Amino acid sequence: MSATEPPSTTEPPWPLNELARINKLKGYCVLDTPPDPEFDRLTQLATRHFGMPTVLVSLVDETRQWFKARYGFEAPDVPRRLAFCAYAILTDEVMVVHDATRDERFVENDLVTGPPYIRFYAGAPLKTPEGLLLGTFCVIDSLPHFEFSDEARRDLEEFARIVVHELEMRAARRAADDARRAEAEARAAAEQAEARYRAVVETAVDAMIVIDEQGVMHAFNAAAERMFGYTAAEAVGQCIALLMPQADAARHREYIDRYLNTGERRVIGIGREVEGRHRDGWTFPVELSIAEWWMGGRRHFTGILRDVSRRKAAERALREGHALFEGVLESTTDPIFVKDLAGRYVSVNSAAAQVFGRAREEVVGCMDAELFPAAAAARIERTDRHILATGRSETIEEVVPVAGRDDPRAFSTAKTPLRDSDGRIVGLVGVARDITDRKRAEEALRASEERFRALVENAPQLMWVNRANGVAEFFNLAWRTYTGQETAEGTRWDAVHPDDRERIQELRERALAAGEPYEYELRLRRADRAYRWHIGRVSPLRQQGRIVAWVGTAMDVDDIHRARELAEEANRSKSRFLASASHDLRQPMQSILLFAEALRPHVADTAGCTALDHLQQGLDALKGLLDGLLDVSRLDAGIVQPQFEEIAVREIIEPLAAAYTPIAQAKGLAWRVAPCDAVVRSDRVLLGRMVRNLIENAIRYTQRGTVALDCTAEGGRLLIEVRDTGIGIPPDQLGRIFEEFYQVGNPERDRAQGLGLGLAIVRRLSTLLGHPVRAQSRPGGGSVFTVEVPLVAGARDRAVPSPPVPDAAGPMPDGGRFAVAVDDDVIVLLALRTMLQEWGYEVLTAASTDEAMARLRAAGRKPDVILADYRLREGRVGTEAVVRIREIYGADVPGVIVTGEIGPEPQTDAARHGLGLLHKPVTPRLLRAALARYRQEALPSAR
Ligand code: ADP
């Protein structure tokens, strides 16, 4: 039998509560379960009890009847349409079919017509406590039974009840098992959930607090402990107000009350910001989210709190940063703007908005095309695109119209690509500066510079302009025409004489470094290649104290230069003439002087003596003139080398005071010398000479009154003043009296009135010593000549008595001495011999050294003194004679060089050999004094 067979004509009907029945049946979970001994035992028992071969515990589902237990039946189930039980479950009663072949419901049933050939059937419905009939407990036989007692029926019902009871029991057991399992599972799940919850809650960064409706805390996680400084143990059981500032706590209480009364949820939700209060009292901003839930019929709240101090601080910093940025933007008068990649203005400051005559927010979102004329906008957009493409900053000059201005303005705009945090270009930032005024100023400057250049270019003088660092920038037309040269820096020196270049370059470098104007003389080459002297002047051109250029001019002074050179040359030749003339005069003069003196003892009568006196006076004047000329030429030739030393002024003025006393007395003048203890730095001899010349003039040009010598200290200098009450000097002559031979009011050149060289010498000595000389005078009122001499600071003269001056004129023990005289001038030699013999010397004369040596050898006697001319014949010199004589007779032989030469050589040579030096013409008196001195000096040091 199978479900695929064609249905029989009669189908058992479905009970009315079929759906509930099927559900109940399935609820037992018994269908298709393996056989159970409990049910099998029942069927066995029933077989025996009822004496039937087949007993079934049959359950009817939608399509079949399935046997939970069967005895005497092969198939595990039978299609419902063949099932007798399908009829049996239609009523509560036991259904009995005595002979199926006679029951029209079953007469064609396959189980009746075929095996197992059912004839008898009795089935008690399996009735659940709810009254649903699920199947039957039935007995079957292949033989008809016409007898089935009520007792049998009741027994069969009893079996059915046992089965249902068993099914119920099993269902209850299963339900209990299920419940237990479910409970265990629920518990495990709850435990897991709890663990998960704990893990989450305890490791949560956010504080989590559970409170009930009254605000009492029930849970307090680790983060909450950290945040508020309370332990969970301290917090749990306390009111949530513990964690709030006072004011908030009161407000919170109100919220809770209102919520409890009205259900208005003002505290529930997320992201509210409140203040938290730490156990230590300080408060902090907290973000609070609250969830509501129920437990045990009571409402609870979970609060999740996050400390947002740091975020708040960051927000504040951001806000402040923004404010700062705004401040910077607004504090500058330079327009600043930001554009996006599309060229839209994203942000502008007020200065930028002003350019467009709009408000800031009106500019934002605009493109250049909406703000500038088309051409300008296109230009700007082009440069912007270029900057965005290259990613490089650029500064661009743009001339654009500006709102409220008639003429367009020039802007210098620095544009920089704007990048996001990933370095991607997202726009550009521009900072513009209005440079219109600067450009105009530059323009004005350029114009003024052009005018200046035109002026320089067309000036008739040679002119040029150098840059601040001295590099040549520009030479004017006059220069270019004059030199015939173009003007590149490399060739600027070509026009300058090679001998002048170095000097001028040095001068120029010094002046450049000092920033001072400079001036020089130089030779410039004219276009015709002739070098001509020029005076060049270069001055710095300053702007606001800074040197911006050097302006040079040059003037042709060649003619003046030439004239000056000629004058100087004339002066030089005059000096040369004077020098040679005086030299040539000196030799004869020397012999005349000596002869005149030698003559004196031999003139006895009065007329002869008078004539001799006149001769002597003339000779003195002549000697004075020659000495003056000698001095001037020696000074001009630079032969005289001053020997600077510290000198007590007294040492100079006292001898002068003494020397001029008789002279002044003779003239009936008062002669007054003020004492002075100052110490000065000067050359003893040359300073004495200066002062002496001035005293001589003062006495000479004063007829009545006083001549005085005063010394006054004044600011580090000593003023030596020679005053007189004489004739004075007219103002127009004051400047000329220092010239050679210049005399006021002596056109006939009366020699008794002086020679006109005294002040010329004073002037030269003044220059040589660096002692300025001043003359003040009033005609008829006297004169004052002042010499300024540097004082030695703090030094005071110790007033050592001056050594006695040997009296040269006194008697000298010269008798029996032996003198050697060497001179190539026969007359001078003769005069010397005569003079020396007059003084009692034995004299050996020679015209040359060799001759002197030969004669000395013949004489075989050591000389007591040697007098030698310096320049001898054949290029020999007098010092040689002394040296050679000394070689034979010892180094202690004193020697004196007597020379007419003005050069420095005789002086240095004589000094080298320790010899005295006299300049011709020397008077007999001086010569005798010198002989005495040098002989005496030679004595102590027996060299
Ligand atoms: P001199 O030999 O003529 O004195 P100086 O060179 O010493 O030559 O002086 C030049 C001239 O200056 C003198 O001739 C004289 O006219 C004038 N002079 C110099 N000193 C005085 C003075 N103290 N008082 C008046 N005139 C003076």
PDB file of N, CA and C and ligand atoms in Angstrom, residues 693-702 722-730 733 736-746 749-751 753-762 776-777 782-785, ligand 1:
ATOM      1  N   ASN A 693     117.573 136.073  15.625  1.00  0.00           N
ATOM      2  CA  ASN A 693     117.248 136.901  14.462  1.00  0.00           C
ATOM      3  C   ASN A 693     116.159 137.910  14.796  1.00  0.00           C
ATOM      4  N   LEU A 694     115.151 137.439  15.571  1.00  0.00           N
ATOM      5  CA  LEU A 694     114.051 138.343  15.908  1.00  0.00           C
ATOM      6  C   LEU A 694     114.527 139.462  16.841  1.00  0.00           C
ATOM      7  N   ILE A 695     115.405 139.100  17.807  1.00  0.00           N
ATOM      8  CA  ILE A 695     115.914 140.117  18.748  1.00  0.00           C
ATOM      9  C   ILE A 695     116.749 141.156  17.977  1.00  0.00           C
ATOM     10  N   GLU A 696     117.568 140.642  17.062  1.00  0.00           N
ATOM     11  CA  GLU A 696     118.412 141.560  16.291  1.00  0.00           C
ATOM     12  C   GLU A 696     117.560 142.564  15.537  1.00  0.00           C
ATOM     13  N   ASN A 697     116.470 142.069  14.904  1.00  0.00           N
ATOM     14  CA  ASN A 697     115.569 142.977  14.184  1.00  0.00           C
ATOM     15  C   ASN A 697     114.945 143.990  15.131  1.00  0.00           C
ATOM     16  N   ALA A 698     114.481 143.481  16.288  1.00  0.00           N
ATOM     17  CA  ALA A 698     113.791 144.362  17.232  1.00  0.00           C
ATOM     18  C   ALA A 698     114.719 145.512  17.653  1.00  0.00           C
ATOM     19  N   ILE A 699     115.978 145.166  17.958  1.00  0.00           N
ATOM     20  CA  ILE A 699     116.920 146.216  18.390  1.00  0.00           C
ATOM     21  C   ILE A 699     117.226 147.132  17.201  1.00  0.00           C
ATOM     22  N   ARG A 700     117.381 146.508  16.015  1.00  0.00           N
ATOM     23  CA  ARG A 700     117.741 147.294  14.828  1.00  0.00           C
ATOM     24  C   ARG A 700     116.667 148.313  14.482  1.00  0.00           C
ATOM     25  N   TYR A 701     115.378 147.921  14.615  1.00  0.00           N
ATOM     26  CA  TYR A 701     114.306 148.805  14.142  1.00  0.00           C
ATOM     27  C   TYR A 701     113.646 149.569  15.289  1.00  0.00           C
ATOM     28  N   THR A 702     114.343 149.675  16.413  1.00  0.00           N
ATOM     29  CA  THR A 702     113.799 150.455  17.538  1.00  0.00           C
ATOM     30  C   THR A 702     114.819 151.528  17.932  1.00  0.00           C
ATOM     31  N   VAL A 722     108.945 138.311  21.016  1.00  0.00           N
ATOM     32  CA  VAL A 722     109.954 139.371  20.978  1.00  0.00           C
ATOM     33  C   VAL A 722     109.200 140.665  20.671  1.00  0.00           C
ATOM     34  N   ARG A 723     109.181 141.599  21.661  1.00  0.00           N
ATOM     35  CA  ARG A 723     108.417 142.835  21.501  1.00  0.00           C
ATOM     36  C   ARG A 723     109.367 144.014  21.397  1.00  0.00           C
ATOM     37  N   ASP A 724     108.917 144.974  20.640  1.00  0.00           N
ATOM     38  CA  ASP A 724     109.699 146.218  20.638  1.00  0.00           C
ATOM     39  C   ASP A 724     108.756 147.400  20.523  1.00  0.00           C
ATOM     40  N   THR A 725     109.305 148.581  20.799  1.00  0.00           N
ATOM     41  CA  THR A 725     108.500 149.808  20.691  1.00  0.00           C
ATOM     42  C   THR A 725     109.012 150.621  19.510  1.00  0.00           C
ATOM     43  N   GLY A 726     109.444 149.891  18.489  1.00  0.00           N
ATOM     44  CA  GLY A 726     110.120 150.539  17.353  1.00  0.00           C
ATOM     45  C   GLY A 726     109.196 151.099  16.297  1.00  0.00           C
ATOM     46  N   ILE A 727     109.731 151.132  15.083  1.00  0.00           N
ATOM     47  CA  ILE A 727     109.042 151.834  13.992  1.00  0.00           C
ATOM     48  C   ILE A 727     107.811 151.090  13.479  1.00  0.00           C
ATOM     49  N   GLY A 728     107.782 149.780  13.717  1.00  0.00           N
ATOM     50  CA  GLY A 728     106.611 149.020  13.266  1.00  0.00           C
ATOM     51  C   GLY A 728     106.645 148.759  11.763  1.00  0.00           C
ATOM     52  N   ILE A 729     105.664 148.009  11.312  1.00  0.00           N
ATOM     53  CA  ILE A 729     105.631 147.603   9.902  1.00  0.00           C
ATOM     54  C   ILE A 729     104.231 147.911   9.366  1.00  0.00           C
ATOM     55  N   PRO A 730     104.136 148.583   8.213  1.00  0.00           N
ATOM     56  CA  PRO A 730     102.818 148.852   7.639  1.00  0.00           C
ATOM     57  C   PRO A 730     102.094 147.528   7.334  1.00  0.00           C
ATOM     58  N   GLN A 733     102.758 145.464   4.288  1.00  0.00           N
ATOM     59  CA  GLN A 733     104.100 144.904   4.103  1.00  0.00           C
ATOM     60  C   GLN A 733     104.281 143.640   4.962  1.00  0.00           C
ATOM     61  N   ARG A 736     105.081 140.384   3.461  1.00  0.00           N
ATOM     62  CA  ARG A 736     106.233 140.213   2.572  1.00  0.00           C
ATOM     63  C   ARG A 736     107.573 140.169   3.296  1.00  0.00           C
ATOM     64  N   ILE A 737     107.597 140.574   4.569  1.00  0.00           N
ATOM     65  CA  ILE A 737     108.889 140.724   5.251  1.00  0.00           C
ATOM     66  C   ILE A 737     109.634 139.396   5.401  1.00  0.00           C
ATOM     67  N   PHE A 738     108.912 138.281   5.220  1.00  0.00           N
ATOM     68  CA  PHE A 738     109.585 136.983   5.386  1.00  0.00           C
ATOM     69  C   PHE A 738     110.242 136.513   4.087  1.00  0.00           C
ATOM     70  N   GLU A 739     110.078 137.320   3.013  1.00  0.00           N
ATOM     71  CA  GLU A 739     110.734 136.944   1.755  1.00  0.00           C
ATOM     72  C   GLU A 739     112.217 137.294   1.828  1.00  0.00           C
ATOM     73  N   GLU A 740     113.009 136.593   1.016  1.00  0.00           N
ATOM     74  CA  GLU A 740     114.448 136.879   1.013  1.00  0.00           C
ATOM     75  C   GLU A 740     114.681 138.297   0.505  1.00  0.00           C
ATOM     76  N   PHE A 741     115.599 138.973   1.119  1.00  0.00           N
ATOM     77  CA  PHE A 741     116.074 140.302   0.734  1.00  0.00           C
ATOM     78  C   PHE A 741     114.995 141.364   0.768  1.00  0.00           C
ATOM     79  N   TYR A 742     113.789 141.005   1.349  1.00  0.00           N
ATOM     80  CA  TYR A 742     112.771 142.036   1.392  1.00  0.00           C
ATOM     81  C   TYR A 742     112.973 142.899   2.626  1.00  0.00           C
ATOM     82  N   GLN A 743     113.042 144.211   2.356  1.00  0.00           N
ATOM     83  CA  GLN A 743     113.199 145.140   3.474  1.00  0.00           C
ATOM     84  C   GLN A 743     112.202 146.277   3.294  1.00  0.00           C
ATOM     85  N   VAL A 744     111.627 146.666   4.391  1.00  0.00           N
ATOM     86  CA  VAL A 744     110.655 147.764   4.319  1.00  0.00           C
ATOM     87  C   VAL A 744     111.439 149.081   4.305  1.00  0.00           C
ATOM     88  N   GLY A 745     111.149 149.871   3.326  1.00  0.00           N
ATOM     89  CA  GLY A 745     111.737 151.228   3.309  1.00  0.00           C
ATOM     90  C   GLY A 745     113.249 151.253   3.262  1.00  0.00           C
ATOM     91  N   ASN A 746     113.856 150.363   2.498  1.00  0.00           N
ATOM     92  CA  ASN A 746     115.313 150.415   2.338  1.00  0.00           C
ATOM     93  C   ASN A 746     115.657 150.152   0.881  1.00  0.00           C
ATOM     94  N   ARG A 749     119.173 149.891  -0.199  1.00  0.00           N
ATOM     95  CA  ARG A 749     119.852 148.728   0.351  1.00  0.00           C
ATOM     96  C   ARG A 749     121.109 149.123   1.127  1.00  0.00           C
ATOM     97  N   ASP A 750     120.828 149.909   2.145  1.00  0.00           N
ATOM     98  CA  ASP A 750     121.916 150.266   3.061  1.00  0.00           C
ATOM     99  C   ASP A 750     122.214 149.061   3.923  1.00  0.00           C
ATOM    100  N   ARG A 751     123.448 148.535   3.764  1.00  0.00           N
ATOM    101  CA  ARG A 751     123.793 147.284   4.459  1.00  0.00           C
ATOM    102  C   ARG A 751     123.790 147.435   5.983  1.00  0.00           C
ATOM    103  N   GLN A 753     121.601 148.651   7.525  1.00  0.00           N
ATOM    104  CA  GLN A 753     120.233 148.366   7.981  1.00  0.00           C
ATOM    105  C   GLN A 753     119.898 146.874   7.897  1.00  0.00           C
ATOM    106  N   GLY A 754     120.856 146.066   7.686  1.00  0.00           N
ATOM    107  CA  GLY A 754     120.589 144.622   7.593  1.00  0.00           C
ATOM    108  C   GLY A 754     120.618 144.158   6.162  1.00  0.00           C
ATOM    109  N   LEU A 755     120.499 142.832   6.004  1.00  0.00           N
ATOM    110  CA  LEU A 755     120.682 142.223   4.687  1.00  0.00           C
ATOM    111  C   LEU A 755     119.378 141.745   4.058  1.00  0.00           C
ATOM    112  N   GLY A 756     118.337 141.720   4.858  1.00  0.00           N
ATOM    113  CA  GLY A 756     117.053 141.234   4.322  1.00  0.00           C
ATOM    114  C   GLY A 756     116.968 139.708   4.257  1.00  0.00           C
ATOM    115  N   LEU A 757     117.785 139.020   5.091  1.00  0.00           N
ATOM    116  CA  LEU A 757     117.720 137.545   5.090  1.00  0.00           C
ATOM    117  C   LEU A 757     117.253 136.988   6.439  1.00  0.00           C
ATOM    118  N   GLY A 758     117.288 137.839   7.463  1.00  0.00           N
ATOM    119  CA  GLY A 758     116.967 137.371   8.821  1.00  0.00           C
ATOM    120  C   GLY A 758     115.617 136.672   8.912  1.00  0.00           C
ATOM    121  N   LEU A 759     114.589 137.334   8.426  1.00  0.00           N
ATOM    122  CA  LEU A 759     113.262 136.715   8.533  1.00  0.00           C
ATOM    123  C   LEU A 759     113.075 135.575   7.545  1.00  0.00           C
ATOM    124  N   ALA A 760     113.822 135.639   6.402  1.00  0.00           N
ATOM    125  CA  ALA A 760     113.752 134.522   5.446  1.00  0.00           C
ATOM    126  C   ALA A 760     114.242 133.246   6.115  1.00  0.00           C
ATOM    127  N   ILE A 761     115.308 133.423   6.931  1.00  0.00           N
ATOM    128  CA  ILE A 761     115.836 132.251   7.659  1.00  0.00           C
ATOM    129  C   ILE A 761     114.840 131.819   8.734  1.00  0.00           C
ATOM    130  N   VAL A 762     114.265 132.821   9.428  1.00  0.00           N
ATOM    131  CA  VAL A 762     113.281 132.508  10.469  1.00  0.00           C
ATOM    132  C   VAL A 762     112.124 131.684   9.865  1.00  0.00           C
ATOM    133  N   GLN A 776     102.879 140.744  14.478  1.00  0.00           N
ATOM    134  CA  GLN A 776     101.825 141.742  14.651  1.00  0.00           C
ATOM    135  C   GLN A 776     102.551 143.085  14.764  1.00  0.00           C
ATOM    136  N   SER A 777     102.009 144.081  14.107  1.00  0.00           N
ATOM    137  CA  SER A 777     102.748 145.348  14.154  1.00  0.00           C
ATOM    138  C   SER A 777     101.832 146.515  13.825  1.00  0.00           C
ATOM    139  N   GLY A 782     105.431 149.854  17.281  1.00  0.00           N
ATOM    140  CA  GLY A 782     106.197 148.663  17.662  1.00  0.00           C
ATOM    141  C   GLY A 782     105.652 147.372  17.060  1.00  0.00           C
ATOM    142  N   SER A 783     106.404 146.320  17.300  1.00  0.00           N
ATOM    143  CA  SER A 783     106.047 145.028  16.697  1.00  0.00           C
ATOM    144  C   SER A 783     106.163 143.908  17.724  1.00  0.00           C
ATOM    145  N   VAL A 784     105.404 142.861  17.480  1.00  0.00           N
ATOM    146  CA  VAL A 784     105.528 141.647  18.299  1.00  0.00           C
ATOM    147  C   VAL A 784     105.700 140.465  17.344  1.00  0.00           C
ATOM    148  N   PHE A 785     106.807 139.742  17.510  1.00  0.00           N
ATOM    149  CA  PHE A 785     107.001 138.491  16.752  1.00  0.00           C
ATOM    150  C   PHE A 785     106.887 137.332  17.736  1.00  0.00           C
TER     151      PHE A 785
HETATM  152  P1  ADP B   1     116.765 142.829   7.604  1.00  0.00           P
HETATM  153  O1  ADP B   1     118.091 142.285   7.493  1.00  0.00           O
HETATM  154  O2  ADP B   1     116.440 143.909   6.672  1.00  0.00           O
HETATM  155  O3  ADP B   1     116.325 143.071   8.988  1.00  0.00           O
HETATM  156  P2  ADP B   1     114.849 140.819   7.765  1.00  0.00           P
HETATM  157  O4  ADP B   1     114.472 139.704   6.832  1.00  0.00           O
HETATM  158  O5  ADP B   1     115.272 140.435   9.110  1.00  0.00           O
HETATM  159  O6  ADP B   1     115.917 141.709   7.030  1.00  0.00           O
HETATM  160  O7  ADP B   1     113.614 141.757   7.882  1.00  0.00           O
HETATM  161  C1  ADP B   1     112.944 142.165   6.717  1.00  0.00           C
HETATM  162  C2  ADP B   1     112.335 143.500   6.955  1.00  0.00           C
HETATM  163  O8  ADP B   1     111.284 143.432   7.894  1.00  0.00           O
HETATM  164  C3  ADP B   1     113.239 144.469   7.536  1.00  0.00           C
HETATM  165  O9  ADP B   1     113.964 145.083   6.541  1.00  0.00           O
HETATM  166  C4  ADP B   1     112.309 145.436   8.233  1.00  0.00           C
HETATM  167  O10 ADP B   1     111.874 146.391   7.309  1.00  0.00           O
HETATM  168  C5  ADP B   1     111.180 144.636   8.659  1.00  0.00           C
HETATM  169  N1  ADP B   1     111.286 144.300  10.078  1.00  0.00           N
HETATM  170  C6  ADP B   1     111.735 143.163  10.580  1.00  0.00           C
HETATM  171  N2  ADP B   1     111.657 143.172  11.935  1.00  0.00           N
HETATM  172  C7  ADP B   1     111.121 144.363  12.279  1.00  0.00           C
HETATM  173  C8  ADP B   1     110.816 145.003  13.502  1.00  0.00           C
HETATM  174  N3  ADP B   1     110.962 144.377  14.694  1.00  0.00           N
HETATM  175  N4  ADP B   1     110.295 146.262  13.478  1.00  0.00           N
HETATM  176  C9  ADP B   1     110.124 146.903  12.305  1.00  0.00           C
HETATM  177  N5  ADP B   1     110.390 146.324  11.116  1.00  0.00           N
HETATM  178  C10 ADP B   1     110.915 145.100  11.086  1.00  0.00           C
END
